[in-house]
PDB file of C-alpha atoms in Angstrom:
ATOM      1  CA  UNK P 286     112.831 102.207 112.420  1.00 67.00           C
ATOM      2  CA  UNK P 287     110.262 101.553 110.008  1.00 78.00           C
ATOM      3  CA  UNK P 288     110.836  99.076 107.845  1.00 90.00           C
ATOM      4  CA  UNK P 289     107.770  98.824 105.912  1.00 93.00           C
ATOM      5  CA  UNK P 290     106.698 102.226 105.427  1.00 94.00           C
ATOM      6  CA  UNK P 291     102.715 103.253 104.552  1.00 95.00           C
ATOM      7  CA  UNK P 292     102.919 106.991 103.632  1.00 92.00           C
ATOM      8  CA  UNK P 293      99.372 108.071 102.662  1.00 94.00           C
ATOM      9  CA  UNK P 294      97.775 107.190 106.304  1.00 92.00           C
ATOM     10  CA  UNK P 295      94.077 107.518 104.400  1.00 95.00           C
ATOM     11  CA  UNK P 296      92.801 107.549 100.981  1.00 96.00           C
ATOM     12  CA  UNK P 297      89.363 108.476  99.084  1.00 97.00           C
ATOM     13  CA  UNK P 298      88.353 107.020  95.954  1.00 98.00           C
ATOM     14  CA  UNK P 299      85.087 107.052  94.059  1.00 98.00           C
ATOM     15  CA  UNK P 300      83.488 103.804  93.837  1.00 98.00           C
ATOM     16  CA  UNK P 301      83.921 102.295  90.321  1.00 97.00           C
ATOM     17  CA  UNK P 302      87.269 103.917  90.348  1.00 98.00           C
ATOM     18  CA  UNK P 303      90.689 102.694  90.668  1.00 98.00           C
ATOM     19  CA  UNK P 304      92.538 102.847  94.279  1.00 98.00           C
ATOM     20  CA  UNK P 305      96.153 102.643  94.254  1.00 98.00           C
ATOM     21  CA  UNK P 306      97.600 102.028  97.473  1.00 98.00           C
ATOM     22  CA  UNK P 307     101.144 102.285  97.910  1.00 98.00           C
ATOM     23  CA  UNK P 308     104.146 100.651 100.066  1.00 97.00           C
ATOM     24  CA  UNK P 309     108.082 101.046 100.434  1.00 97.00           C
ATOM     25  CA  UNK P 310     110.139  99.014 102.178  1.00 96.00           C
ATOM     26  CA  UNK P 311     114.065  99.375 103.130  1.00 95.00           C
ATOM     27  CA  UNK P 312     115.087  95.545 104.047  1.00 91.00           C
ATOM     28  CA  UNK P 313     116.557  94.227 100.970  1.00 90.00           C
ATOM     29  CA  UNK P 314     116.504  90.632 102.719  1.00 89.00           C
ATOM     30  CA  UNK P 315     112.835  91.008 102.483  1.00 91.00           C
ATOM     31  CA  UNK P 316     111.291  88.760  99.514  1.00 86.00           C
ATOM     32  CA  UNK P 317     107.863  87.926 100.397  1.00 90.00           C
ATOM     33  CA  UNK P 318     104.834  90.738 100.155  1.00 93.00           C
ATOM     34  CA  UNK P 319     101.379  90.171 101.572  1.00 93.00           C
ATOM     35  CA  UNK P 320      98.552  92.680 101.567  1.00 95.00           C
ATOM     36  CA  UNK P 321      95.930  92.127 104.673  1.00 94.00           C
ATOM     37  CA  UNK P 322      92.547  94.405 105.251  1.00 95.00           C
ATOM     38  CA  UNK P 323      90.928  95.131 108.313  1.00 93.00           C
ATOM     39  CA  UNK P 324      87.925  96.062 109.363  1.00 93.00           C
ATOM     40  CA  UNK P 325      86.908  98.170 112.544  1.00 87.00           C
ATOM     41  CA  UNK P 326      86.695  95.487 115.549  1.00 83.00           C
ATOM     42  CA  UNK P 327      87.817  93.370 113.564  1.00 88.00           C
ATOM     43  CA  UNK P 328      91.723  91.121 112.873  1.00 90.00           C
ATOM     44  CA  UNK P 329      93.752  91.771 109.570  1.00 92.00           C
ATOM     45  CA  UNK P 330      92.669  89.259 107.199  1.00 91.00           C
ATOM     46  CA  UNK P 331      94.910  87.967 104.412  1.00 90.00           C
ATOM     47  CA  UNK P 332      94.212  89.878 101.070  1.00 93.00           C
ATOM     48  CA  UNK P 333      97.296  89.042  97.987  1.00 94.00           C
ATOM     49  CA  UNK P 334     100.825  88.378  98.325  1.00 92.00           C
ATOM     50  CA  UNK P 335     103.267  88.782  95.810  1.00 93.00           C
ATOM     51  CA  UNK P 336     107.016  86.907  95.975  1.00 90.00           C
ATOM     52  CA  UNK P 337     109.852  88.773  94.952  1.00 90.00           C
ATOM     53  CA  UNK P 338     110.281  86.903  91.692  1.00 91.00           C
ATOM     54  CA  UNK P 339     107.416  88.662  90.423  1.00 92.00           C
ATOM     55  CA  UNK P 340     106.535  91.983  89.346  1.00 94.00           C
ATOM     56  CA  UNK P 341     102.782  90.985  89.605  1.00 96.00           C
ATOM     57  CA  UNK P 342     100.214  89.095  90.915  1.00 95.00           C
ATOM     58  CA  UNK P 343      96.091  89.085  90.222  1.00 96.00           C
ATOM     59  CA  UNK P 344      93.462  88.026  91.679  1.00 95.00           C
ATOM     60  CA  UNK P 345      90.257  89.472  90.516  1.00 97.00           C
ATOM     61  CA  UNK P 346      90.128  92.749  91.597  1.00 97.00           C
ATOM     62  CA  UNK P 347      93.187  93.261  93.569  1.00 98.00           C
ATOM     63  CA  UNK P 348      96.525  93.355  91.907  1.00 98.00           C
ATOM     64  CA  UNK P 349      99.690  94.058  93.315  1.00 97.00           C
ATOM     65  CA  UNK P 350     102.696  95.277  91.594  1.00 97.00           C
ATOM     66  CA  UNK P 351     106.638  94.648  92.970  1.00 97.00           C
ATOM     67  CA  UNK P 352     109.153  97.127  91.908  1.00 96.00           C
ATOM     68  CA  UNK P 353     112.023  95.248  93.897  1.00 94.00           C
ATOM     69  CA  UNK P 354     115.059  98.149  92.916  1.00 95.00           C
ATOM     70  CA  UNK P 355     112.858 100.574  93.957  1.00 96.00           C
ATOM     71  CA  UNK P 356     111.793  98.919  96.960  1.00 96.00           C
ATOM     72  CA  UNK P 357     108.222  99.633  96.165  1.00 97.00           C
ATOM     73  CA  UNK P 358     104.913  97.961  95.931  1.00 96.00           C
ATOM     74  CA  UNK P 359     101.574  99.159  95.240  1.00 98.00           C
ATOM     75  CA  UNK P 360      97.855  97.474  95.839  1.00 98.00           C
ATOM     76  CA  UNK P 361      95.537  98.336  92.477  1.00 98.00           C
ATOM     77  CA  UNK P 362      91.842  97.814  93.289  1.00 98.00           C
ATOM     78  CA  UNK P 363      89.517  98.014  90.581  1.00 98.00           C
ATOM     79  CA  UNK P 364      86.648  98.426  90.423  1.00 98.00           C
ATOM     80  CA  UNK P 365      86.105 100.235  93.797  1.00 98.00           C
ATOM     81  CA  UNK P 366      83.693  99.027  96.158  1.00 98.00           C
ATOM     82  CA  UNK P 367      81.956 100.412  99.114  1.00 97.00           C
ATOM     83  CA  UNK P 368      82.483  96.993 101.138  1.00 96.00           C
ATOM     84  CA  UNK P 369      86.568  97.538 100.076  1.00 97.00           C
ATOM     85  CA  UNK P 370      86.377 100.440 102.654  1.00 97.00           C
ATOM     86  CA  UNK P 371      89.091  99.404 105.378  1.00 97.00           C
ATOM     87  CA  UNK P 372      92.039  99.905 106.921  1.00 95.00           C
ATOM     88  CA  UNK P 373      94.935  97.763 104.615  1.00 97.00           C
ATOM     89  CA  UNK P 374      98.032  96.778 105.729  1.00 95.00           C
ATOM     90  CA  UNK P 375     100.791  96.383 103.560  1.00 95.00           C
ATOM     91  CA  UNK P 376     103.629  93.279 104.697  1.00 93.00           C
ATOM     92  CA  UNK P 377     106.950  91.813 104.222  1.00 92.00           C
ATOM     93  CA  UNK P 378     108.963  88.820 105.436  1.00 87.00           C
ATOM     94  CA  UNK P 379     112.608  87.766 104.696  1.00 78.00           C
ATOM     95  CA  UNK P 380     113.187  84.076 103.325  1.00 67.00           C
ATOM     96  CA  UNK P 381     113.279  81.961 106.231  1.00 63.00           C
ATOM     97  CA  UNK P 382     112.296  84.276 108.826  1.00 66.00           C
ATOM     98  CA  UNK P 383     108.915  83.396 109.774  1.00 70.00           C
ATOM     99  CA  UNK P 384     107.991  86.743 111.356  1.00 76.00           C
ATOM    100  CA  UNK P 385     106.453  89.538 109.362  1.00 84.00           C
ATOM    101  CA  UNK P 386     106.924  93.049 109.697  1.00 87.00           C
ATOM    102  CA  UNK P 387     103.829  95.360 108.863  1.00 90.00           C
ATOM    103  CA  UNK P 388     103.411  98.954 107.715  1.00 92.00           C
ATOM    104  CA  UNK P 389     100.969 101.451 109.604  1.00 91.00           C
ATOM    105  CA  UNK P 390      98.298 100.497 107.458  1.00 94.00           C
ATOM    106  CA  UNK P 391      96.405 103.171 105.106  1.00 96.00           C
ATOM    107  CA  UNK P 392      92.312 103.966 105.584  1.00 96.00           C
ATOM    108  CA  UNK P 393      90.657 103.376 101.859  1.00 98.00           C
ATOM    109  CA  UNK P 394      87.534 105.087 102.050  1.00 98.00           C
ATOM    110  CA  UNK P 395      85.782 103.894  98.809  1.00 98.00           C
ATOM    111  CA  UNK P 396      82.591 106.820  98.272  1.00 97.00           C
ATOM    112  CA  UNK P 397      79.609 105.405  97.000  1.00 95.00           C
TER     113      UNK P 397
ATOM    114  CA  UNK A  49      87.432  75.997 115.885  1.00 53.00           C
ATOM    115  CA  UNK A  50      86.874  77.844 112.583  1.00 74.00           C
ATOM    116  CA  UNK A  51      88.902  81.261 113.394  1.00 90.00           C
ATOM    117  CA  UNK A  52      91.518  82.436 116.174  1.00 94.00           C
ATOM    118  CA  UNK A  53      89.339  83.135 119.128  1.00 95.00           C
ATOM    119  CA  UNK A  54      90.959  85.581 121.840  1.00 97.00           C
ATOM    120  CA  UNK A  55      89.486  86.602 125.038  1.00 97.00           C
ATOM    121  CA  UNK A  56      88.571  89.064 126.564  1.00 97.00           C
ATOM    122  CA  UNK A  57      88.015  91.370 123.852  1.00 95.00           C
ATOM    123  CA  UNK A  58      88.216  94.372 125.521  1.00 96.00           C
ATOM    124  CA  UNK A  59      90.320  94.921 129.105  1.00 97.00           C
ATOM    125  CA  UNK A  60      90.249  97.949 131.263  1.00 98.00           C
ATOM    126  CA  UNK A  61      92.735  97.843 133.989  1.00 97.00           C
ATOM    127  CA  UNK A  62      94.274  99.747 136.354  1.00 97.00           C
ATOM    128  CA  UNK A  63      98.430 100.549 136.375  1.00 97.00           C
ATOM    129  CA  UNK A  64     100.625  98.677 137.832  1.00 97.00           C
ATOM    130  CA  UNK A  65      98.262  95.193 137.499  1.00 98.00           C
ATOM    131  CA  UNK A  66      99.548  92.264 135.743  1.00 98.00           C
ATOM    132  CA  UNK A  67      96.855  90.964 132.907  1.00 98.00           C
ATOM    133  CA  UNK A  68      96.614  87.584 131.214  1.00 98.00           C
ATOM    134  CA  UNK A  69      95.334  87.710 127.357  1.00 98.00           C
ATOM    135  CA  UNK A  70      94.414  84.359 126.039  1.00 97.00           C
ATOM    136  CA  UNK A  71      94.390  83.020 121.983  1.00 97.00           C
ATOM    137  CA  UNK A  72      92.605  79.634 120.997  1.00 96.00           C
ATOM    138  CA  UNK A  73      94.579  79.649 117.853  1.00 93.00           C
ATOM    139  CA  UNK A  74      92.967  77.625 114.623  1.00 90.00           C
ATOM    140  CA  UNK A  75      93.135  73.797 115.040  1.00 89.00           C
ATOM    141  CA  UNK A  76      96.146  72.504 113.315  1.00 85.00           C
ATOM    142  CA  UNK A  77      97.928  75.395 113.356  1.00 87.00           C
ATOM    143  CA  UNK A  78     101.472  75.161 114.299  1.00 86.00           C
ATOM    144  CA  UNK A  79     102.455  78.511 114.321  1.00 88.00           C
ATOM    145  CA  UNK A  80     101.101  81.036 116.384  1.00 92.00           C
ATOM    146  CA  UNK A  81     102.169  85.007 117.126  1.00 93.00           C
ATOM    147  CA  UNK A  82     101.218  87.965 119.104  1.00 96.00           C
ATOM    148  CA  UNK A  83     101.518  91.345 117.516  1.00 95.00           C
ATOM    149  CA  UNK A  84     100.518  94.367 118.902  1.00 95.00           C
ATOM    150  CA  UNK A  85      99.033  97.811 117.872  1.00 92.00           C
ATOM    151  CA  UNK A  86      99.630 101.037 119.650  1.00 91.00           C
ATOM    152  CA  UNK A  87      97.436 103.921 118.303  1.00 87.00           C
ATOM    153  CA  UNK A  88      98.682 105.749 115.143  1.00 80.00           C
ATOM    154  CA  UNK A  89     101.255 102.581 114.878  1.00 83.00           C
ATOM    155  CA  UNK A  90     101.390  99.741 112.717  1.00 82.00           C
ATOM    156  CA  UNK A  91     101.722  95.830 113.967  1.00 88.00           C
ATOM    157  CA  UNK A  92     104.329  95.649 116.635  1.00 90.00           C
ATOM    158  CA  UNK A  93     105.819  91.963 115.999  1.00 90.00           C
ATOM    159  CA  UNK A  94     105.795  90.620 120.084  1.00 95.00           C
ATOM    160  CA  UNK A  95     106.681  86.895 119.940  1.00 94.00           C
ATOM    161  CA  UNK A  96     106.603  83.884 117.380  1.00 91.00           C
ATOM    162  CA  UNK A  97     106.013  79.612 118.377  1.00 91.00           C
ATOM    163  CA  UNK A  98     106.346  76.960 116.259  1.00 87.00           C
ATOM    164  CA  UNK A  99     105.805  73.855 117.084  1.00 82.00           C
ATOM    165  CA  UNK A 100     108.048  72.602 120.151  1.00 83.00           C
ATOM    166  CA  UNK A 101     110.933  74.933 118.859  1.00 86.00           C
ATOM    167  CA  UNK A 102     111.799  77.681 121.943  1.00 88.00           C
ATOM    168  CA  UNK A 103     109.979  80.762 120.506  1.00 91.00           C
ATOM    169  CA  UNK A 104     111.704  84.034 118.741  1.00 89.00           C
ATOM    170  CA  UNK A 105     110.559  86.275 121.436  1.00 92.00           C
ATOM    171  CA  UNK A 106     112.851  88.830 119.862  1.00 89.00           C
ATOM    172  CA  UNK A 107     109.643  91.525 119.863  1.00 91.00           C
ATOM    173  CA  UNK A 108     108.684  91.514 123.480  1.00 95.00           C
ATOM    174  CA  UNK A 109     109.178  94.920 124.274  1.00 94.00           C
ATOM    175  CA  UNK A 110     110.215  94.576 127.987  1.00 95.00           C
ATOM    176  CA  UNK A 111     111.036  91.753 130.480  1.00 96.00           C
ATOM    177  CA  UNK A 112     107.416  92.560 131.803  1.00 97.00           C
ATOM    178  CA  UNK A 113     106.026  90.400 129.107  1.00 98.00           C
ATOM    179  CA  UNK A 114     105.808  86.677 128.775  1.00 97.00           C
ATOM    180  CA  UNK A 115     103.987  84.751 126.376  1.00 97.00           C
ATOM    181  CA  UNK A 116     103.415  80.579 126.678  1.00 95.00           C
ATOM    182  CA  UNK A 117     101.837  77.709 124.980  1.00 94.00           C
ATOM    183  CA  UNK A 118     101.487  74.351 125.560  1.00 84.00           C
ATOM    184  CA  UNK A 119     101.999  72.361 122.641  1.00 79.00           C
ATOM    185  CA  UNK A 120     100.263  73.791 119.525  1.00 78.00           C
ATOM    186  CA  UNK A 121      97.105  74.938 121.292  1.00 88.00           C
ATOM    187  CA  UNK A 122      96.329  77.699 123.271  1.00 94.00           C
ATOM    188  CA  UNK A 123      98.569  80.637 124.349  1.00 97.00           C
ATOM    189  CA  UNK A 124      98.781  83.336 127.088  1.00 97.00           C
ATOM    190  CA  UNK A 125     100.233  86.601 127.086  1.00 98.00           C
ATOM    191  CA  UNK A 126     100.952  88.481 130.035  1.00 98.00           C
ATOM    192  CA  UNK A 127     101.832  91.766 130.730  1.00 98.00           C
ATOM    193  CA  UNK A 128     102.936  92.284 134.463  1.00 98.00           C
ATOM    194  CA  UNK A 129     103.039  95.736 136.154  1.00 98.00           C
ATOM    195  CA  UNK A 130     100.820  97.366 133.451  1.00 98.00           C
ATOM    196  CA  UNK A 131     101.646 100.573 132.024  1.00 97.00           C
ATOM    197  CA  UNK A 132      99.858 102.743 130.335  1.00 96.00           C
ATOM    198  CA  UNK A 133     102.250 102.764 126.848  1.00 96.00           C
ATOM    199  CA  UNK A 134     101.080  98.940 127.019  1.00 97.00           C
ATOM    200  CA  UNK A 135      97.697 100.464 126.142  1.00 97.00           C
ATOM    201  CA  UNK A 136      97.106  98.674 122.685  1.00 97.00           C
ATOM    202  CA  UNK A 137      95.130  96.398 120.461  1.00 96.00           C
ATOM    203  CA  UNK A 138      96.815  92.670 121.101  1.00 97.00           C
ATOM    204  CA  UNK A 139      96.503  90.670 118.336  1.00 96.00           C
ATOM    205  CA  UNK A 140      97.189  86.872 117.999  1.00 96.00           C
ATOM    206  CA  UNK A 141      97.481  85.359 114.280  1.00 93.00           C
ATOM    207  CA  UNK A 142      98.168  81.462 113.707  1.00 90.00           C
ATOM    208  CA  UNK A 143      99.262  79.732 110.703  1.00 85.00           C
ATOM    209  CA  UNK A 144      99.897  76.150 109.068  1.00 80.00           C
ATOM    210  CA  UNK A 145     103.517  75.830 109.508  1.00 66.00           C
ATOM    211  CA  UNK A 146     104.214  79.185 110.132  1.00 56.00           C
ATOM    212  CA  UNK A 147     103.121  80.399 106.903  1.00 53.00           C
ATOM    213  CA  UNK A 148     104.713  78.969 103.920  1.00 51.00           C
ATOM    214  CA  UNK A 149     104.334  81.413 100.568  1.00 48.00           C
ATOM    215  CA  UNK A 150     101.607  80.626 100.046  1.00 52.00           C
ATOM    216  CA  UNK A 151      99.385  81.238 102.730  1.00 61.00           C
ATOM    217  CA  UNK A 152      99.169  84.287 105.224  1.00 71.00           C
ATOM    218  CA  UNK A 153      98.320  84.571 108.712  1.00 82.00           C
ATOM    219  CA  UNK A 154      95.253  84.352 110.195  1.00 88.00           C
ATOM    220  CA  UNK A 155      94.410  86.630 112.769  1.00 92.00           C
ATOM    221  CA  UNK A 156      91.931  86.951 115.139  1.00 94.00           C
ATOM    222  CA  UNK A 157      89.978  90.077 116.964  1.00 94.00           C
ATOM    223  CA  UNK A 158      92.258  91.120 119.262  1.00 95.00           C
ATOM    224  CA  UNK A 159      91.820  92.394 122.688  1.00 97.00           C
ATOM    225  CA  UNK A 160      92.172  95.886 123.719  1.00 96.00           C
ATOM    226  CA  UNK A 161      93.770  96.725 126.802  1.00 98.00           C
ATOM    227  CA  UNK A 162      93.336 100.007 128.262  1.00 98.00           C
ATOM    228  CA  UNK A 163      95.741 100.672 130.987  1.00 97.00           C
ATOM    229  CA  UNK A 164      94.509 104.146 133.383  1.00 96.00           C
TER     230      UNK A 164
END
């Protein structure tokens, strides 16, 4: 039962351009989002999280939007970059539960 | 040390062997987890410490795997009896008091274990 649920498993995107990457999620006990990117060989690292008392958070290029009744989040990257090329993984966690539960990740292929 | 270290990074074995994975987790950290990712699959939450609480080891997919640490430093997985659906990138992540809102984990490389 996916919880966190990635449905574009890849994603190509001109560099300079805009990548949306998107996430839905069915828990409605989650209220933490995090974002984390991954590189071939390599562990998730931390990218952007968002709490659930926001509908948006920046941080230079990345930007992530919370759409809590629809259950939905989405990643904005802009510009694209050829070095944003990885796999990113999109993340939620219930108040007080320390554990986080992860999508399948989606493959941003940013084209130079 | 400056990142989560885990050894060995790669580990071919044969079915039906028992492996030991091993995670030097970042200094300081008190919280440390395993996840796991099967090909095709996202991260497969497999156990959770903190601290010197008993640890949520609500992921652990069978009674074939154990996980310990001592204290808030290193920790061993083990798989015993190896199959081959253990086959999977094993991923350890630590974090200053498991997390907080602010901050996210940090992982390290992972091993992959190939079970034939």
């Amino acid at each position: 039962d996916q919880q966190v649920k990635q449905n574009s498993p890849s994603l190509s995107v001109q560099e300079g351009r805009i990548s949306i990457l998107n996430c839905d999620y069915t828990n409605s006990m989650f209220d933490y989002f995090l974002w984390y990117k991954k590189y071939p060989a390599e562990g998730p690292t931390f990218l952007i999280s968002i709490s659930s008392i926001k509908d948006k958070n920046e941080d230079g290029r990345f930007t992530v939007f919370l759409n809590k009744s629809a259950k939905h989040l989405s990643l904005h990257i802009v510009p694209s970059q050829p070095g944003d090329s990885a796999v990113y993984f999109c993340a939620a966690r219930g108040e007080g539960y320390q554990k986080v539960t992860f999508g399948i990740g989606t493959k941003l292929q940013v084209i130079p | 040390g400056a990142g989560v270290s885990q050894s060995p990074s790669n580990k071919v074995t044969e079915k039906g062997k028992d492996v030991e994975l091993r995670c030097d987790p970042i200094s300081g950290h008190t919280a440390l987890y395993w996840y796991r990712q099967r090909l095709g699959q996202g991260l497969e939450f497999l156990i959770y410490f903190q601290g010197n609480s008993a640890p949520d080891k609500s992921g652990l997919p069978s009674d074939r795997f154990s996980a310990e640490r001592t204290g808030e430093s290193v920790s061993t997985l083990t798989i015993q009896r190896t199959q081959q659906e253990d086959s999977a990138v094993y991923l350890c992540a630590s974090s200053l008091n498991g997390g907080g809102l602010n901050y996210g984990y940090t992982f390290g490389s992972g091993t992959r274990l190939t079970v034939v």
